[in-house]
XYZ file of N, CA and C in Angstrom:
483
model
N 154.628 -23.664 -107.034
C 155.301 -23.608 -105.774
C 156.644 -24.354 -105.936
N 157.419 -23.571 -106.765
C 158.865 -24.050 -106.980
C 159.691 -22.985 -106.552
N 159.369 -22.666 -105.044
C 160.069 -21.619 -104.150
C 161.362 -22.297 -103.653
N 162.111 -22.965 -104.435
C 163.045 -23.791 -103.692
C 162.830 -24.909 -102.771
N 161.848 -25.237 -102.901
C 161.163 -26.428 -102.272
C 161.283 -27.711 -103.077
N 161.883 -28.799 -102.709
C 161.829 -30.081 -103.460
C 160.269 -30.508 -103.843
N 160.066 -31.185 -105.140
C 158.848 -31.200 -105.365
C 158.289 -32.542 -104.612
N 159.130 -33.173 -104.123
C 158.294 -34.541 -103.159
C 157.980 -33.859 -101.849
N 158.529 -32.802 -101.427
C 158.225 -32.386 -100.147
C 156.901 -31.416 -100.325
N 156.878 -30.608 -101.503
C 155.808 -29.967 -102.003
C 154.498 -30.900 -102.203
N 154.731 -31.973 -102.950
C 153.696 -32.809 -102.987
C 153.138 -33.478 -101.739
N 153.919 -33.924 -100.795
C 153.502 -34.361 -99.428
C 152.904 -33.312 -98.745
N 153.270 -32.022 -98.811
C 152.522 -31.202 -97.908
C 151.026 -30.695 -98.657
N 150.951 -30.551 -99.838
C 149.715 -30.533 -100.468
C 148.805 -31.337 -100.335
N 149.283 -32.702 -100.092
C 148.327 -33.902 -99.926
C 147.768 -33.824 -98.403
N 148.784 -33.398 -97.641
C 148.370 -33.358 -96.205
C 147.473 -32.258 -96.086
N 147.320 -31.419 -97.158
C 146.505 -29.991 -96.675
C 147.069 -28.749 -96.245
N 148.488 -28.918 -96.305
C 149.319 -27.803 -95.717
C 150.088 -27.130 -96.855
N 150.316 -25.755 -96.440
C 150.833 -24.942 -97.354
C 152.256 -24.930 -96.967
N 153.347 -25.154 -97.560
C 154.646 -25.044 -97.274
C 155.071 -23.667 -96.805
N 155.945 -23.593 -95.924
C 156.257 -22.537 -95.118
C 157.153 -21.629 -96.098
N 157.096 -20.516 -96.219
C 158.016 -19.631 -96.878
C 159.351 -19.430 -96.243
N 159.430 -19.574 -94.963
C 160.789 -19.425 -94.032
C 161.402 -20.580 -94.185
N 160.769 -21.554 -94.285
C 161.607 -22.932 -93.982
C 162.508 -23.085 -95.111
N 164.040 -23.412 -94.798
C 164.960 -23.876 -95.877
C 164.929 -25.154 -95.808
N 164.384 -25.558 -97.315
C 164.604 -27.139 -97.420
C 165.754 -27.339 -98.489
N 166.825 -26.877 -98.045
C 168.028 -26.984 -98.762
C 168.916 -28.021 -97.854
N 169.858 -28.848 -98.500
C 170.706 -29.801 -97.873
C 171.536 -29.025 -97.084
N 171.849 -29.663 -95.967
C 172.853 -29.171 -95.244
C 174.355 -29.280 -95.796
N 175.250 -28.044 -95.684
C 176.414 -28.341 -96.158
C 177.319 -28.843 -95.297
N 178.116 -30.094 -95.682
C 178.976 -30.892 -95.052
C 180.192 -30.189 -94.626
N 180.669 -30.322 -93.307
C 181.892 -29.774 -93.114
C 182.948 -30.449 -93.786
N 183.838 -29.783 -94.533
C 184.817 -30.536 -95.088
C 186.254 -30.343 -94.202
N 186.203 -29.746 -93.037
C 187.189 -29.496 -92.340
C 187.336 -30.650 -91.202
N 186.238 -31.448 -91.324
C 186.569 -32.601 -90.164
C 186.825 -33.599 -90.662
N 188.175 -33.807 -90.498
C 188.728 -35.064 -91.340
C 188.686 -36.525 -90.715
N 188.224 -36.514 -89.482
C 187.710 -37.847 -88.802
C 186.584 -38.454 -89.437
N 185.811 -38.047 -90.126
C 184.698 -38.445 -90.866
C 184.928 -38.826 -92.395
N 186.242 -38.376 -92.769
C 186.246 -38.668 -94.140
C 186.794 -40.009 -94.301
N 186.541 -40.923 -95.455
C 187.118 -42.077 -95.480
C 188.437 -41.976 -96.089
N 189.416 -42.940 -95.943
C 190.677 -43.124 -96.513
C 191.723 -42.229 -96.134
N 191.208 -41.711 -94.811
C 192.135 -40.601 -93.956
C 193.150 -41.487 -93.076
N 194.264 -41.031 -92.669
C 194.901 -41.527 -91.564
C 194.193 -42.088 -90.343
N 194.279 -42.964 -89.725
C 193.857 -43.242 -88.468
C 192.428 -43.855 -88.708
N 191.890 -44.171 -89.997
C 190.625 -44.652 -90.275
C 190.642 -46.002 -90.613
N 191.892 -46.642 -90.624
C 191.958 -48.146 -91.082
C 191.392 -48.787 -89.744
N 190.617 -49.960 -90.227
C 190.001 -50.819 -89.184
C 191.416 -51.513 -88.468
N 191.146 -52.018 -87.141
C 191.911 -52.756 -86.400
C 192.048 -54.317 -86.816
N 193.196 -54.795 -86.970
C 193.192 -56.308 -87.097
C 192.329 -57.254 -86.344
N 191.988 -58.357 -86.927
C 191.151 -59.268 -86.118
C 191.857 -59.771 -84.774
N 193.218 -60.098 -84.967
C 193.783 -60.494 -83.720
C 193.966 -59.351 -82.686
N 194.020 -58.170 -82.993
C 193.792 -57.229 -81.899
C 192.662 -57.019 -81.344
N 191.413 -57.439 -81.994
C 190.148 -57.128 -81.687
C 189.927 -58.623 -80.801
N 190.600 -59.621 -80.916
C 190.435 -60.834 -80.015
C 191.307 -60.792 -78.887
N 192.640 -60.086 -78.972
C 193.171 -59.738 -77.819
C 192.701 -58.879 -76.899
N 191.900 -57.804 -77.235
C 190.944 -57.213 -76.449
C 189.910 -57.814 -75.787
N 189.127 -58.751 -76.432
C 188.208 -59.598 -75.944
C 188.631 -60.663 -75.040
N 189.998 -61.362 -75.318
C 190.419 -62.399 -74.211
C 190.812 -61.497 -72.971
N 191.407 -60.409 -73.057
C 191.512 -59.681 -71.859
C 190.528 -59.220 -71.102
N 189.326 -58.596 -71.843
C 188.056 -58.093 -71.304
C 187.560 -59.188 -70.202
N 187.373 -60.529 -71.043
C 186.883 -61.785 -70.402
C 187.695 -62.370 -69.422
N 188.821 -62.391 -69.372
C 189.654 -63.067 -68.537
C 190.042 -64.384 -68.812
N 190.240 -64.409 -70.300
C 190.485 -65.763 -70.915
C 191.920 -66.129 -70.919
N 192.792 -64.974 -71.025
C 194.406 -65.197 -71.084
C 194.989 -66.384 -70.415
N 194.613 -66.575 -69.310
C 195.366 -67.957 -68.622
C 194.919 -69.313 -69.186
N 193.485 -69.253 -69.334
C 193.194 -70.679 -69.865
C 193.346 -70.777 -71.377
N 193.504 -69.909 -72.121
C 193.979 -69.873 -73.749
C 195.638 -70.273 -73.609
N 196.326 -69.592 -72.608
C 197.942 -69.897 -72.713
C 198.160 -71.372 -72.154
N 197.295 -71.798 -71.377
C 197.358 -73.282 -70.739
C 197.123 -73.955 -72.127
N 196.081 -73.688 -72.829
C 195.896 -74.650 -73.961
C 196.732 -74.480 -75.026
N 197.424 -73.425 -75.223
C 198.446 -73.161 -76.083
C 199.653 -74.169 -75.851
N 199.800 -74.180 -74.461
C 200.994 -75.056 -73.863
C 200.861 -76.621 -74.249
N 199.701 -77.034 -74.002
C 199.444 -78.338 -74.173
C 199.340 -78.548 -75.754
N 198.738 -77.812 -76.521
C 198.762 -77.969 -77.897
C 200.049 -77.902 -78.517
N 200.922 -77.227 -78.116
C 202.277 -76.872 -78.756
C 203.452 -77.387 -77.950
N 203.057 -78.411 -77.359
C 204.299 -79.182 -76.578
C 205.434 -79.605 -77.340
N 205.004 -79.941 -78.502
C 206.387 -80.381 -79.129
C 207.166 -79.321 -79.582
N 206.864 -78.064 -79.603
C 207.709 -76.866 -79.905
C 208.342 -76.584 -78.490
N 207.855 -76.881 -77.442
C 208.354 -76.435 -76.230
C 209.592 -77.521 -75.681
N 209.088 -78.792 -75.844
C 210.010 -79.917 -75.353
C 211.049 -80.212 -76.428
N 210.553 -80.219 -77.865
C 211.346 -80.747 -78.881
C 210.547 -81.952 -79.575
N 210.954 -82.125 -80.652
C 210.001 -83.259 -81.498
C 210.343 -84.576 -80.940
N 211.575 -84.950 -80.485
C 211.695 -86.493 -79.982
C 211.258 -86.458 -78.495
N 211.397 -85.453 -77.987
C 210.903 -85.425 -76.203
C 209.275 -85.643 -76.473
N 208.907 -84.808 -77.212
C 207.300 -84.802 -77.239
C 206.637 -86.229 -77.982
N 207.498 -86.929 -78.772
C 206.911 -88.400 -78.958
C 206.984 -89.305 -77.664
N 207.553 -89.071 -77.044
C 207.678 -89.942 -75.681
C 207.025 -89.184 -74.207
N 206.640 -88.024 -74.440
C 205.918 -87.527 -73.212
C 204.844 -86.406 -73.727
N 203.826 -86.176 -72.849
C 202.695 -85.388 -73.094
C 202.126 -84.735 -71.800
N 201.769 -83.617 -71.888
C 201.041 -83.114 -70.476
C 199.899 -83.633 -70.106
N 199.730 -83.972 -68.889
C 198.338 -84.494 -68.644
C 197.439 -83.867 -67.767
N 198.317 -82.784 -66.833
C 197.180 -82.118 -65.897
C 198.159 -80.783 -65.544
N 197.657 -79.572 -65.034
C 198.049 -78.414 -64.814
C 197.055 -78.116 -63.480
N 197.641 -78.339 -62.377
C 196.910 -77.827 -61.233
C 197.764 -77.072 -60.192
N 197.322 -76.006 -59.634
C 197.973 -75.151 -58.744
C 199.438 -74.815 -59.214
N 199.451 -74.588 -60.490
C 200.994 -74.323 -60.993
C 201.766 -75.232 -61.393
N 201.505 -76.714 -61.027
C 202.294 -77.734 -61.150
C 201.739 -78.382 -62.440
N 202.717 -78.429 -63.425
C 202.493 -79.145 -64.616
C 202.927 -80.509 -64.764
N 202.014 -81.420 -64.933
C 202.409 -83.102 -64.799
C 202.486 -83.569 -66.038
N 203.771 -84.221 -66.499
C 203.982 -84.623 -67.878
C 204.094 -86.184 -67.629
N 203.347 -87.122 -68.501
C 203.387 -88.394 -68.443
C 204.650 -88.741 -69.571
N 205.251 -89.662 -69.140
C 206.105 -90.352 -70.280
C 205.970 -91.445 -70.613
N 206.578 -92.020 -71.671
C 206.146 -93.465 -72.142
C 207.096 -94.480 -71.251
N 208.080 -94.194 -70.591
C 208.865 -95.115 -69.781
C 209.487 -94.335 -68.510
N 209.672 -94.808 -67.649
C 210.527 -94.251 -66.390
C 211.671 -93.826 -66.629
N 212.350 -94.545 -67.775
C 213.649 -93.892 -68.122
C 213.434 -92.353 -68.646
N 212.482 -92.178 -69.394
C 212.263 -90.941 -70.112
C 211.707 -90.062 -68.967
N 210.952 -90.573 -68.034
C 210.497 -89.559 -66.765
C 212.023 -89.232 -66.101
N 212.942 -90.136 -65.849
C 214.105 -89.583 -64.858
C 214.893 -88.793 -66.039
N 215.140 -88.780 -67.307
C 215.900 -88.116 -67.915
C 215.341 -86.970 -68.138
N 214.138 -86.682 -68.337
C 213.312 -85.419 -68.224
C 213.569 -84.501 -66.752
N 213.584 -85.252 -66.111
C 213.588 -84.640 -64.593
C 214.928 -84.008 -64.440
N 215.962 -84.461 -65.068
C 217.282 -83.966 -65.087
C 217.209 -82.589 -65.843
N 216.454 -82.489 -67.011
C 216.209 -81.429 -67.749
C 215.126 -80.340 -67.274
N 214.669 -80.705 -66.093
C 213.443 -80.089 -65.692
C 213.613 -78.374 -65.544
N 214.919 -77.938 -65.218
C 215.159 -76.408 -65.307
C 215.000 -75.816 -66.744
N 215.456 -76.638 -67.580
C 215.822 -75.816 -69.036
C 213.997 -76.127 -69.586
N 213.504 -77.236 -69.122
C 212.200 -77.132 -69.690
C 211.101 -76.153 -68.927
N 211.371 -75.985 -67.578
C 210.503 -74.959 -67.079
C 210.886 -73.697 -67.362
N 212.118 -73.255 -67.574
C 212.542 -71.965 -68.113
C 211.714 -71.801 -69.496
N 211.906 -72.587 -70.646
C 211.111 -72.645 -71.782
C 209.848 -72.312 -71.619
N 209.227 -72.874 -70.832
C 207.626 -72.835 -70.707
C 207.278 -71.357 -69.873
N 208.226 -71.143 -68.993
C 207.771 -69.836 -68.364
C 208.335 -68.610 -69.168
N 209.095 -68.606 -70.131
C 209.271 -67.658 -71.058
C 208.563 -67.465 -72.348
N 207.982 -68.858 -72.838
C 207.391 -68.834 -73.820
C 205.727 -68.811 -73.510
N 205.015 -69.139 -72.299
C 203.718 -68.958 -71.826
C 203.803 -68.474 -70.378
N 204.130 -67.142 -70.399
C 203.890 -66.648 -68.781
C 202.568 -66.773 -68.180
N 201.611 -66.572 -69.202
C 200.156 -66.283 -68.601
C 199.543 -67.619 -68.207
N 200.397 -68.866 -68.458
C 200.107 -70.222 -68.163
C 199.904 -70.397 -66.558
N 201.025 -69.708 -65.921
C 200.863 -69.972 -64.368
C 201.787 -71.051 -64.057
N 202.451 -71.673 -64.656
C 203.534 -72.998 -64.654
C 204.500 -72.563 -63.540
N 204.508 -72.980 -62.321
C 205.613 -72.469 -61.341
C 206.472 -73.962 -61.118
N 206.164 -75.293 -61.529
C 206.832 -76.342 -61.275
C 206.441 -77.463 -62.360
N 207.235 -78.315 -62.643
C 207.077 -79.545 -63.635
C 207.396 -80.718 -62.926
N 206.320 -81.725 -62.975
C 206.559 -83.117 -62.490
C 206.582 -84.194 -63.657
N 207.408 -85.066 -63.795
C 207.505 -86.102 -64.778
C 207.157 -87.522 -64.141
N 206.258 -88.057 -64.579
C 205.880 -89.406 -64.249
C 205.994 -90.481 -65.209
N 206.035 -91.711 -64.782
C 206.205 -92.788 -65.994
C 204.620 -93.125 -66.254
N 204.826 -94.210 -66.891
C 203.612 -94.906 -67.515
C 202.657 -95.393 -66.156
N 201.283 -95.023 -66.576
C 200.486 -94.990 -65.271
C 199.603 -96.734 -65.380
N 199.564 -97.331 -64.365
C 198.651 -98.348 -64.643
C 197.385 -98.151 -63.586
N 196.385 -98.526 -63.909
C 195.045 -98.274 -62.863
C 195.400 -98.785 -61.362
N 194.987 -97.838 -60.500
C 195.004 -98.173 -58.979
C 193.661 -97.964 -58.429
N 193.306 -98.627 -57.508
C 192.096 -98.628 -56.676
C 192.336 -98.312 -55.364
N 193.668 -97.950 -54.891
C 193.987 -97.349 -53.597
C 193.726 -95.836 -53.120
N 193.488 -94.985 -53.941
C 193.182 -93.855 -53.658
C 192.447 -93.016 -54.418
N 191.762 -91.894 -53.986
C 190.661 -91.219 -54.731
C 189.658 -91.005 -53.936
N 188.646 -89.878 -54.465
C 187.642 -89.511 -53.509
C 186.600 -90.650 -53.259
N 186.570 -91.738 -53.826
C 185.576 -93.075 -53.586
C 186.248 -94.188 -53.188
N 187.566 -94.155 -52.769
C 188.098 -95.236 -52.365
C 187.899 -95.927 -51.024
N 187.747 -97.130 -50.708
C 187.734 -97.497 -49.448
C 188.549 -98.746 -49.157
N 189.034 -98.988 -48.092
C 189.992 -99.848 -47.745
C 189.608 -101.136 -47.996
N 190.466 -102.237 -48.490
C 190.174 -103.499 -48.936
C 190.910 -103.925 -49.709
N 190.841 -105.015 -50.481
C 191.752 -105.913 -51.318
C 191.416 -105.112 -52.864
N 190.416 -104.497 -52.849
C 190.281 -103.909 -54.320
C 189.520 -104.828 -55.432
N 190.126 -104.812 -56.708
C 189.421 -105.711 -57.741
C 189.599 -107.168 -57.413
N 190.527 -107.632 -56.379
C 190.624 -109.049 -56.547
C 189.612 -109.668 -55.880
N 188.902 -109.172 -55.167
C 187.411 -109.557 -54.525
C 186.456 -109.672 -55.713
N 186.538 -108.936 -56.419
C 185.446 -109.126 -57.665
C 185.556 -110.316 -58.756
N 187.186 -110.323 -59.022
C 187.536 -111.050 -60.200
C 188.096 -112.268 -59.884
N 188.097 -112.884 -58.413
C 188.560 -114.227 -58.358
C 188.652 -114.427 -56.824
């Protein structure tokens, strides 16, 4: 039974009670050597970078805006400068308005004079963040006068004394 039929196939067919076909060609298919797309180490076969794959993923899911906003907050020191970042930090970004809280009202006033320069830096560095204006506020103290659950009245003085 060595008519060009591999021994394993002939054994299989014999155990099954079948006779191997004389017409069947049990030879391996010849690989096309002309098809360069399937050859390893050819131009165009290099895998893409991880960064490119993540860019495609973020664009496909619409995460660009949120990631750009988070980068702005995380890298505030690079946008504003080291000394300015020690005395200020972004606290909210709502409807294109970036609110920066400062250590003192003096820092808030000085940064408001630099508003155009800081806004230009933000828009050129993080265009996907959607920042259209910047607001600087001084240190915050707790207030009970406004908010979704506020009611008219004297506030905490009624409770504490």
